[in-house]
PDB file of C-alpha atoms and ligand atoms in Angstrom:
ATOM      1  CA  UNK E   1      -0.001  -0.014   0.075  1.00  0.00           C
ATOM      2  CA  UNK E   2       1.251   3.439  -0.819  1.00  0.00           C
ATOM      3  CA  UNK E   3      -0.412   6.617   0.629  1.00  0.00           C
ATOM      4  CA  UNK E   4      -0.036  10.299   1.078  1.00  0.00           C
ATOM      5  CA  UNK E   5      -0.776  12.234   4.216  1.00  0.00           C
ATOM      6  CA  UNK E   6      -1.602  15.784   3.201  1.00  0.00           C
ATOM      7  CA  UNK E   7      -2.379  18.848   5.270  1.00  0.00           C
ATOM      8  CA  UNK E   8      -1.095  22.264   6.291  1.00  0.00           C
ATOM      9  CA  UNK E   9       1.880  22.549   8.600  1.00  0.00           C
ATOM     10  CA  UNK E  10       1.122  21.218  12.035  1.00  0.00           C
ATOM     11  CA  UNK E  11      -1.849  19.151  10.836  1.00  0.00           C
ATOM     12  CA  UNK E  12      -0.408  15.940  12.351  1.00  0.00           C
ATOM     13  CA  UNK E  13       1.052  14.344   9.243  1.00  0.00           C
ATOM     14  CA  UNK E  14       4.267  13.299  11.067  1.00  0.00           C
ATOM     15  CA  UNK E  15       2.502  12.106  14.136  1.00  0.00           C
ATOM     16  CA  UNK E  16       0.108   9.902  12.327  1.00  0.00           C
ATOM     17  CA  UNK E  17       2.685   8.679   9.690  1.00  0.00           C
ATOM     18  CA  UNK E  18       4.792   7.188  12.676  1.00  0.00           C
ATOM     19  CA  UNK E  19       1.830   5.486  14.105  1.00  0.00           C
ATOM     20  CA  UNK E  20       0.792   3.946  10.754  1.00  0.00           C
ATOM     21  CA  UNK E  21       4.367   3.108   9.977  1.00  0.00           C
ATOM     22  CA  UNK E  22       4.525   0.937  13.100  1.00  0.00           C
ATOM     23  CA  UNK E  23       0.986  -0.608  12.841  1.00  0.00           C
ATOM     24  CA  UNK E  24       0.989  -1.279   9.158  1.00  0.00           C
ATOM     25  CA  UNK E  25       4.644  -2.129   8.406  1.00  0.00           C
ATOM     26  CA  UNK E  26       5.080   0.785   5.910  1.00  0.00           C
ATOM     27  CA  UNK E  27       7.910   3.078   5.498  1.00  0.00           C
ATOM     28  CA  UNK E  28       7.484   6.783   6.267  1.00  0.00           C
ATOM     29  CA  UNK E  29       9.107   9.129   3.608  1.00  0.00           C
ATOM     30  CA  UNK E  30       9.194  12.575   5.188  1.00  0.00           C
ATOM     31  CA  UNK E  31      10.691  15.190   2.948  1.00  0.00           C
ATOM     32  CA  UNK E  32      11.017  17.609   5.795  1.00  0.00           C
ATOM     33  CA  UNK E  33      13.071  14.910   7.894  1.00  0.00           C
ATOM     34  CA  UNK E  34      15.213  14.216   4.852  1.00  0.00           C
ATOM     35  CA  UNK E  35      15.941  17.850   4.227  1.00  0.00           C
ATOM     36  CA  UNK E  36      16.681  18.620   7.900  1.00  0.00           C
ATOM     37  CA  UNK E  37      19.186  15.783   7.824  1.00  0.00           C
ATOM     38  CA  UNK E  38      20.837  17.446   4.740  1.00  0.00           C
ATOM     39  CA  UNK E  39      20.748  20.765   6.528  1.00  0.00           C
ATOM     40  CA  UNK E  40      22.333  19.407   9.649  1.00  0.00           C
ATOM     41  CA  UNK E  41      25.246  18.006   7.574  1.00  0.00           C
ATOM     42  CA  UNK E  42      26.775  21.504   7.527  1.00  0.00           C
ATOM     43  CA  UNK E  43      27.804  21.258   3.807  1.00  0.00           C
ATOM     44  CA  UNK E  44      27.359  24.141   1.448  1.00  0.00           C
ATOM     45  CA  UNK E  45      24.294  22.422   0.060  1.00  0.00           C
ATOM     46  CA  UNK E  46      22.996  21.893   3.557  1.00  0.00           C
ATOM     47  CA  UNK E  47      23.507  25.444   4.573  1.00  0.00           C
ATOM     48  CA  UNK E  48      21.386  26.603   1.532  1.00  0.00           C
ATOM     49  CA  UNK E  49      18.619  24.167   2.263  1.00  0.00           C
ATOM     50  CA  UNK E  50      18.535  25.236   5.916  1.00  0.00           C
ATOM     51  CA  UNK E  51      18.253  28.977   4.996  1.00  0.00           C
ATOM     52  CA  UNK E  52      15.255  28.127   2.734  1.00  0.00           C
ATOM     53  CA  UNK E  53      13.525  25.887   5.274  1.00  0.00           C
ATOM     54  CA  UNK E  54      14.099  28.356   8.204  1.00  0.00           C
ATOM     55  CA  UNK E  55      12.271  31.089   6.104  1.00  0.00           C
ATOM     56  CA  UNK E  56       9.173  28.781   5.611  1.00  0.00           C
ATOM     57  CA  UNK E  57       9.614  28.693   1.726  1.00  0.00           C
ATOM     58  CA  UNK E  58       9.729  25.518  -0.225  1.00  0.00           C
ATOM     59  CA  UNK E  59      13.022  24.002  -1.378  1.00  0.00           C
ATOM     60  CA  UNK E  60      13.116  23.494  -5.229  1.00  0.00           C
ATOM     61  CA  UNK E  61      11.088  20.632  -6.849  1.00  0.00           C
ATOM     62  CA  UNK E  62      14.051  19.170  -8.409  1.00  0.00           C
ATOM     63  CA  UNK E  63      15.823  18.497  -5.062  1.00  0.00           C
ATOM     64  CA  UNK E  64      12.889  16.892  -3.392  1.00  0.00           C
ATOM     65  CA  UNK E  65      11.862  14.807  -6.288  1.00  0.00           C
ATOM     66  CA  UNK E  66      15.339  13.420  -6.640  1.00  0.00           C
ATOM     67  CA  UNK E  67      15.326  12.499  -2.887  1.00  0.00           C
ATOM     68  CA  UNK E  68      11.980  10.787  -3.059  1.00  0.00           C
ATOM     69  CA  UNK E  69      12.927   8.907  -6.291  1.00  0.00           C
ATOM     70  CA  UNK E  70      15.964   7.437  -4.593  1.00  0.00           C
ATOM     71  CA  UNK E  71      14.033   6.353  -1.568  1.00  0.00           C
ATOM     72  CA  UNK E  72      11.140   4.830  -3.507  1.00  0.00           C
ATOM     73  CA  UNK E  73      13.631   2.789  -5.538  1.00  0.00           C
ATOM     74  CA  UNK E  74      15.252   1.409  -2.269  1.00  0.00           C
ATOM     75  CA  UNK E  75      14.456  -2.104  -1.009  1.00  0.00           C
ATOM     76  CA  UNK E  76      12.863  -0.921   2.265  1.00  0.00           C
ATOM     77  CA  UNK E  77      10.197   0.814   0.255  1.00  0.00           C
ATOM     78  CA  UNK E  78       9.004  -2.301  -1.411  1.00  0.00           C
ATOM     79  CA  UNK E  79       6.351  -3.061   1.218  1.00  0.00           C
ATOM     80  CA  UNK E  80       4.766   0.293   0.707  1.00  0.00           C
ATOM     81  CA  UNK E  81       5.351   3.981   1.783  1.00  0.00           C
ATOM     82  CA  UNK E  82       3.663   6.733   3.655  1.00  0.00           C
ATOM     83  CA  UNK E  83       4.521   9.962   1.923  1.00  0.00           C
ATOM     84  CA  UNK E  84       4.608  12.839   4.630  1.00  0.00           C
ATOM     85  CA  UNK E  85       5.197  16.375   3.183  1.00  0.00           C
ATOM     86  CA  UNK E  86       5.497  15.281  -0.380  1.00  0.00           C
ATOM     87  CA  UNK E  87       4.161  16.082  -2.857  1.00  0.00           C
ATOM     88  CA  UNK E  88       3.683  19.858  -2.143  1.00  0.00           C
ATOM     89  CA  UNK E  89       3.361  21.220  -5.584  1.00  0.00           C
ATOM     90  CA  UNK E  90       1.744  20.034  -8.825  1.00  0.00           C
ATOM     91  CA  UNK E  91       4.990  19.274 -10.597  1.00  0.00           C
ATOM     92  CA  UNK E  92       5.927  17.039  -7.618  1.00  0.00           C
ATOM     93  CA  UNK E  93       2.557  15.205  -7.755  1.00  0.00           C
ATOM     94  CA  UNK E  94       3.127  14.684 -11.452  1.00  0.00           C
ATOM     95  CA  UNK E  95       6.703  13.451 -10.725  1.00  0.00           C
ATOM     96  CA  UNK E  96       5.432  11.103  -8.173  1.00  0.00           C
ATOM     97  CA  UNK E  97       2.848   9.511 -10.540  1.00  0.00           C
ATOM     98  CA  UNK E  98       5.539   9.032 -13.114  1.00  0.00           C
ATOM     99  CA  UNK E  99       8.033   7.517 -10.653  1.00  0.00           C
ATOM    100  CA  UNK E 100       5.383   5.083  -9.243  1.00  0.00           C
ATOM    101  CA  UNK E 101       4.204   4.056 -12.720  1.00  0.00           C
ATOM    102  CA  UNK E 102       7.798   3.382 -13.802  1.00  0.00           C
ATOM    103  CA  UNK E 103       8.038   0.827 -10.987  1.00  0.00           C
ATOM    104  CA  UNK E 104       4.588  -0.767 -11.697  1.00  0.00           C
ATOM    105  CA  UNK E 105       3.223   0.810  -8.425  1.00  0.00           C
ATOM    106  CA  UNK E 106       0.206   3.047  -7.713  1.00  0.00           C
ATOM    107  CA  UNK E 107      -1.117   5.350  -5.066  1.00  0.00           C
ATOM    108  CA  UNK E 108      -3.787   3.760  -3.035  1.00  0.00           C
ATOM    109  CA  UNK E 109      -4.965   6.590  -0.782  1.00  0.00           C
ATOM    110  CA  UNK E 110      -4.459  10.381  -0.496  1.00  0.00           C
ATOM    111  CA  UNK E 111      -5.629  11.534   2.944  1.00  0.00           C
ATOM    112  CA  UNK E 112      -6.156  15.160   3.681  1.00  0.00           C
ATOM    113  CA  UNK E 113      -5.946  16.148   7.385  1.00  0.00           C
ATOM    114  CA  UNK E 114      -8.110  19.238   8.107  1.00  0.00           C
ATOM    115  CA  UNK E 115      -7.359  21.376  11.167  1.00  0.00           C
ATOM    116  CA  UNK E 116      -8.356  25.100  11.981  1.00  0.00           C
ATOM    117  CA  UNK E 117      -5.604  27.561  11.609  1.00  0.00           C
ATOM    118  CA  UNK E 118      -5.793  28.660  15.232  1.00  0.00           C
ATOM    119  CA  UNK E 119      -5.100  25.057  16.232  1.00  0.00           C
ATOM    120  CA  UNK E 120      -2.317  24.672  13.836  1.00  0.00           C
ATOM    121  CA  UNK E 121      -0.536  27.765  15.282  1.00  0.00           C
ATOM    122  CA  UNK E 122      -0.949  26.328  18.844  1.00  0.00           C
ATOM    123  CA  UNK E 123       0.445  23.045  17.737  1.00  0.00           C
ATOM    124  CA  UNK E 124       3.492  24.560  15.940  1.00  0.00           C
ATOM    125  CA  UNK E 125       4.456  27.057  18.728  1.00  0.00           C
ATOM    126  CA  UNK E 126       4.043  24.366  21.455  1.00  0.00           C
ATOM    127  CA  UNK E 127       6.105  21.738  19.485  1.00  0.00           C
ATOM    128  CA  UNK E 128       9.542  20.553  20.585  1.00  0.00           C
ATOM    129  CA  UNK E 129      11.527  17.448  19.817  1.00  0.00           C
ATOM    130  CA  UNK E 130      14.362  15.323  21.171  1.00  0.00           C
ATOM    131  CA  UNK E 131      17.674  16.591  20.067  1.00  0.00           C
ATOM    132  CA  UNK E 132      19.068  13.030  19.885  1.00  0.00           C
ATOM    133  CA  UNK E 133      16.452  11.028  18.054  1.00  0.00           C
ATOM    134  CA  UNK E 134      13.968  13.712  16.672  1.00  0.00           C
ATOM    135  CA  UNK E 135      10.898  12.239  18.642  1.00  0.00           C
ATOM    136  CA  UNK E 136       8.231  15.068  18.455  1.00  0.00           C
ATOM    137  CA  UNK E 137       6.387  16.306  21.635  1.00  0.00           C
ATOM    138  CA  UNK E 138       4.053  19.139  22.447  1.00  0.00           C
ATOM    139  CA  UNK E 139       4.053  21.374  25.564  1.00  0.00           C
ATOM    140  CA  UNK E 140       0.273  20.826  26.153  1.00  0.00           C
ATOM    141  CA  UNK E 141      -0.811  17.833  24.235  1.00  0.00           C
ATOM    142  CA  UNK E 142       2.027  15.350  24.199  1.00  0.00           C
ATOM    143  CA  UNK E 143       4.724  15.717  26.995  1.00  0.00           C
ATOM    144  CA  UNK E 144       7.338  13.038  27.662  1.00  0.00           C
ATOM    145  CA  UNK E 145       6.042  10.513  30.162  1.00  0.00           C
ATOM    146  CA  UNK E 146       8.999  11.305  32.513  1.00  0.00           C
ATOM    147  CA  UNK E 147       9.487  15.106  32.521  1.00  0.00           C
ATOM    148  CA  UNK E 148      12.629  16.146  30.687  1.00  0.00           C
ATOM    149  CA  UNK E 149      13.406  12.574  29.402  1.00  0.00           C
ATOM    150  CA  UNK E 150      12.637  11.379  25.835  1.00  0.00           C
ATOM    151  CA  UNK E 151      10.227   8.540  25.903  1.00  0.00           C
ATOM    152  CA  UNK E 152      11.896   6.856  22.836  1.00  0.00           C
ATOM    153  CA  UNK E 153      15.789   7.217  23.621  1.00  0.00           C
ATOM    154  CA  UNK E 154      16.118   8.593  27.063  1.00  0.00           C
ATOM    155  CA  UNK E 155      18.008  11.728  25.984  1.00  0.00           C
ATOM    156  CA  UNK E 156      17.389  14.896  27.964  1.00  0.00           C
ATOM    157  CA  UNK E 157      18.014  17.718  25.433  1.00  0.00           C
ATOM    158  CA  UNK E 158      15.114  19.079  23.490  1.00  0.00           C
ATOM    159  CA  UNK E 159      14.995  21.631  20.679  1.00  0.00           C
ATOM    160  CA  UNK E 160      12.271  23.891  18.864  1.00  0.00           C
ATOM    161  CA  UNK E 161      12.321  24.005  15.021  1.00  0.00           C
ATOM    162  CA  UNK E 162      13.485  27.214  13.655  1.00  0.00           C
ATOM    163  CA  UNK E 163      10.553  27.400  11.260  1.00  0.00           C
ATOM    164  CA  UNK E 164       8.086  27.231  14.160  1.00  0.00           C
ATOM    165  CA  UNK E 165       8.756  30.949  14.784  1.00  0.00           C
ATOM    166  CA  UNK E 166       5.717  32.996  14.319  1.00  0.00           C
ATOM    167  CA  UNK E 167       7.037  34.810  11.105  1.00  0.00           C
ATOM    168  CA  UNK E 168       8.103  31.509   9.452  1.00  0.00           C
ATOM    169  CA  UNK E 169       4.724  29.939  10.426  1.00  0.00           C
ATOM    170  CA  UNK E 170       2.871  32.636   8.628  1.00  0.00           C
ATOM    171  CA  UNK E 171       5.002  32.075   5.494  1.00  0.00           C
ATOM    172  CA  UNK E 172       4.354  28.308   5.721  1.00  0.00           C
ATOM    173  CA  UNK E 173       0.625  28.785   5.731  1.00  0.00           C
ATOM    174  CA  UNK E 174       0.851  31.239   2.835  1.00  0.00           C
ATOM    175  CA  UNK E 175       3.052  28.780   0.959  1.00  0.00           C
ATOM    176  CA  UNK E 176       0.567  25.919   1.772  1.00  0.00           C
ATOM    177  CA  UNK E 177      -2.357  28.020   0.401  1.00  0.00           C
ATOM    178  CA  UNK E 178      -0.529  29.181  -2.753  1.00  0.00           C
ATOM    179  CA  UNK E 179       1.664  26.288  -3.766  1.00  0.00           C
ATOM    180  CA  UNK E 180       0.224  23.033  -2.027  1.00  0.00           C
ATOM    181  CA  UNK E 181      -3.492  23.463  -1.867  1.00  0.00           C
ATOM    182  CA  UNK E 182      -3.612  23.327  -5.781  1.00  0.00           C
ATOM    183  CA  UNK E 183      -2.704  19.588  -5.622  1.00  0.00           C
ATOM    184  CA  UNK E 184      -5.996  18.904  -3.820  1.00  0.00           C
ATOM    185  CA  UNK E 185      -8.064  19.205  -7.098  1.00  0.00           C
ATOM    186  CA  UNK E 186      -5.369  17.030  -8.772  1.00  0.00           C
ATOM    187  CA  UNK E 187      -6.114  14.074  -6.468  1.00  0.00           C
ATOM    188  CA  UNK E 188      -9.881  14.756  -6.240  1.00  0.00           C
ATOM    189  CA  UNK E 189     -10.124  14.488 -10.030  1.00  0.00           C
ATOM    190  CA  UNK E 190      -8.396  11.074  -9.757  1.00  0.00           C
ATOM    191  CA  UNK E 191     -10.995   9.973  -7.145  1.00  0.00           C
ATOM    192  CA  UNK E 192      -8.565   9.027  -4.441  1.00  0.00           C
ATOM    193  CA  UNK E 193      -8.732  12.047  -2.137  1.00  0.00           C
ATOM    194  CA  UNK E 194     -10.326  11.452   1.270  1.00  0.00           C
ATOM    195  CA  UNK E 195     -10.560  13.893   4.103  1.00  0.00           C
ATOM    196  CA  UNK E 196     -10.221  13.336   7.892  1.00  0.00           C
ATOM    197  CA  UNK E 197     -11.054  15.731  10.701  1.00  0.00           C
ATOM    198  CA  UNK E 198      -7.616  16.378  12.191  1.00  0.00           C
ATOM    199  CA  UNK E 199      -8.999  18.377  15.187  1.00  0.00           C
ATOM    200  CA  UNK E 200      -9.739  15.386  17.400  1.00  0.00           C
ATOM    201  CA  UNK E 201      -7.147  13.763  19.656  1.00  0.00           C
ATOM    202  CA  UNK E 202      -4.349  11.712  18.130  1.00  0.00           C
ATOM    203  CA  UNK E 203      -6.136   8.413  18.741  1.00  0.00           C
ATOM    204  CA  UNK E 204      -9.363   9.694  17.176  1.00  0.00           C
ATOM    205  CA  UNK E 205      -7.377  10.860  14.046  1.00  0.00           C
ATOM    206  CA  UNK E 206      -5.630   7.479  13.766  1.00  0.00           C
ATOM    207  CA  UNK E 207      -9.088   5.616  13.997  1.00  0.00           C
ATOM    208  CA  UNK E 208     -10.309   7.836  11.024  1.00  0.00           C
ATOM    209  CA  UNK E 209      -7.279   6.946   8.951  1.00  0.00           C
ATOM    210  CA  UNK E 210      -7.524   3.264   9.720  1.00  0.00           C
ATOM    211  CA  UNK E 211     -11.161   3.449   8.708  1.00  0.00           C
ATOM    212  CA  UNK E 212      -9.880   4.440   5.200  1.00  0.00           C
ATOM    213  CA  UNK E 213      -6.674   2.244   4.982  1.00  0.00           C
ATOM    214  CA  UNK E 214      -7.847  -0.641   7.061  1.00  0.00           C
ATOM    215  CA  UNK E 215      -6.833  -1.882  10.555  1.00  0.00           C
ATOM    216  CA  UNK E 216      -3.929  -4.209  11.084  1.00  0.00           C
TER     217      UNK E 216
HETATM  218  P1  AP5 V 301       7.841  19.574   7.081  1.00  0.00           P
HETATM  219  O1  AP5 V 301       8.810  19.089   7.994  1.00  0.00           O
HETATM  220  O2  AP5 V 301       7.124  18.641   6.143  1.00  0.00           O
HETATM  221  O3  AP5 V 301       6.837  20.538   7.839  1.00  0.00           O
HETATM  222  P2  AP5 V 301       5.319  20.861   7.714  1.00  0.00           P
HETATM  223  O4  AP5 V 301       4.559  20.177   6.437  1.00  0.00           O
HETATM  224  O5  AP5 V 301       5.097  22.216   7.820  1.00  0.00           O
HETATM  225  O6  AP5 V 301       4.646  19.917   8.634  1.00  0.00           O
HETATM  226  P3  AP5 V 301       5.053  19.776  10.183  1.00  0.00           P
HETATM  227  O7  AP5 V 301       6.190  18.826  10.392  1.00  0.00           O
HETATM  228  O8  AP5 V 301       5.242  21.049  10.821  1.00  0.00           O
HETATM  229  O9  AP5 V 301       3.657  19.266  10.768  1.00  0.00           O
HETATM  230  P4  AP5 V 301       2.913  17.857  10.745  1.00  0.00           P
HETATM  231  O10 AP5 V 301       1.673  18.029   9.902  1.00  0.00           O
HETATM  232  O11 AP5 V 301       3.933  16.759  10.414  1.00  0.00           O
HETATM  233  O12 AP5 V 301       2.516  17.867  12.225  1.00  0.00           O
HETATM  234  P5  AP5 V 301       3.134  17.073  13.555  1.00  0.00           P
HETATM  235  O13 AP5 V 301       2.742  15.617  13.505  1.00  0.00           O
HETATM  236  O14 AP5 V 301       4.585  17.417  13.605  1.00  0.00           O
HETATM  237  O15 AP5 V 301       8.634  20.666   6.030  1.00  0.00           O
HETATM  238  C1  AP5 V 301       9.476  21.659   6.624  1.00  0.00           C
HETATM  239  C2  AP5 V 301      10.078  22.421   5.494  1.00  0.00           C
HETATM  240  O16 AP5 V 301      10.919  21.526   4.624  1.00  0.00           O
HETATM  241  C3  AP5 V 301       9.163  23.073   4.559  1.00  0.00           C
HETATM  242  O17 AP5 V 301       8.730  24.329   5.058  1.00  0.00           O
HETATM  243  C4  AP5 V 301      10.032  23.266   3.279  1.00  0.00           C
HETATM  244  O18 AP5 V 301      10.979  24.330   3.490  1.00  0.00           O
HETATM  245  C5  AP5 V 301      10.802  21.949   3.310  1.00  0.00           C
HETATM  246  N1  AP5 V 301      10.095  20.886   2.601  1.00  0.00           N
HETATM  247  C6  AP5 V 301       9.640  19.734   3.134  1.00  0.00           C
HETATM  248  N2  AP5 V 301       9.013  18.988   2.178  1.00  0.00           N
HETATM  249  C7  AP5 V 301       9.173  19.717   1.009  1.00  0.00           C
HETATM  250  C8  AP5 V 301       8.690  19.492  -0.371  1.00  0.00           C
HETATM  251  N3  AP5 V 301       8.009  18.315  -0.659  1.00  0.00           N
HETATM  252  N4  AP5 V 301       8.997  20.427  -1.220  1.00  0.00           N
HETATM  253  C9  AP5 V 301       9.695  21.492  -0.888  1.00  0.00           C
HETATM  254  N5  AP5 V 301      10.055  21.838   0.363  1.00  0.00           N
HETATM  255  C10 AP5 V 301       9.806  20.891   1.195  1.00  0.00           C
HETATM  256  O19 AP5 V 301       2.359  17.712  14.696  1.00  0.00           O
HETATM  257  C11 AP5 V 301       2.629  19.083  15.087  1.00  0.00           C
HETATM  258  C12 AP5 V 301       2.438  19.211  16.678  1.00  0.00           C
HETATM  259  O20 AP5 V 301       1.167  18.979  16.945  1.00  0.00           O
HETATM  260  C13 AP5 V 301       3.281  18.217  17.445  1.00  0.00           C
HETATM  261  O21 AP5 V 301       3.755  18.877  18.615  1.00  0.00           O
HETATM  262  C14 AP5 V 301       2.224  17.148  17.761  1.00  0.00           C
HETATM  263  O22 AP5 V 301       2.577  16.528  19.069  1.00  0.00           O
HETATM  264  C15 AP5 V 301       0.940  17.916  17.842  1.00  0.00           C
HETATM  265  N6  AP5 V 301      -0.098  17.176  17.353  1.00  0.00           N
HETATM  266  C16 AP5 V 301      -0.167  16.219  16.288  1.00  0.00           C
HETATM  267  N7  AP5 V 301      -1.417  15.718  16.282  1.00  0.00           N
HETATM  268  C17 AP5 V 301      -2.273  16.255  17.239  1.00  0.00           C
HETATM  269  C18 AP5 V 301      -3.642  16.156  17.549  1.00  0.00           C
HETATM  270  N8  AP5 V 301      -4.509  15.329  16.858  1.00  0.00           N
HETATM  271  N9  AP5 V 301      -3.991  16.889  18.615  1.00  0.00           N
HETATM  272  C19 AP5 V 301      -3.108  17.722  19.327  1.00  0.00           C
HETATM  273  N10 AP5 V 301      -1.878  17.958  18.960  1.00  0.00           N
HETATM  274  C20 AP5 V 301      -1.343  17.174  17.931  1.00  0.00           C
END
């Protein structure tokens, strides 16, 4: 099974992708994570990518398409993928169709997660993650079980994403409306776009997604 989780910044794509990855044996392909790893490398390319991401703008189509193409061709992706943060433009959606078709694969589900903008802002400004393993938390909705200690790896240092600053968040919403929302009709016309209410708690959202893709 291959599926896309779509939605504005903070909709919960990464949170749900990790849950489905575990329950359904799929591989999460998150372009944000891939690009953050490149940015952290400190290379000249990484520095350029980081500057774009920190501003809230999109990295160029060529770069993200090449990154996804390489991962879709990898042996780990054979059992199916959850695309999180890709595609984000119509050219990326078209490129994805072409790369899947070239491998005899297809998209099974495109799931749009809808969340009010006020709730999105609260989620982004309250988000923090483990500096060591990247596990994501939220100051109000999802704190580590032991205060100050990562549930997954036990590390004790946490960071806020630079693009969760108020000015970058505003840019990310604008970019979503202008560049990403146009891919919704692209998938609606293909008859594979489904919508879930992303305002519920994390378990409620997972149940809605499982109602579409099946429970394992
Ligand atoms: P990316 O990392 O993809 O960021 P994003 O799409 O803005 O999404 P987020 O990671 O902010 O949110 P999410 O929907 O995953 O929510 P999460 O689960 O974390 O991209 C970052 C940048 O990389 C882009 O701006 C761009 O520069 C570049 N980039 C990436 N892909 C690209 C592409 N394809 N093309 C070009 N450039 C690209 O949840 C958010 C918070 O809410 C968390 O704290 C979580 O705990 C909490 N939460 C989650 N679900 C719930 C719930 N149901 N109730 C309450 N709280 C919840």
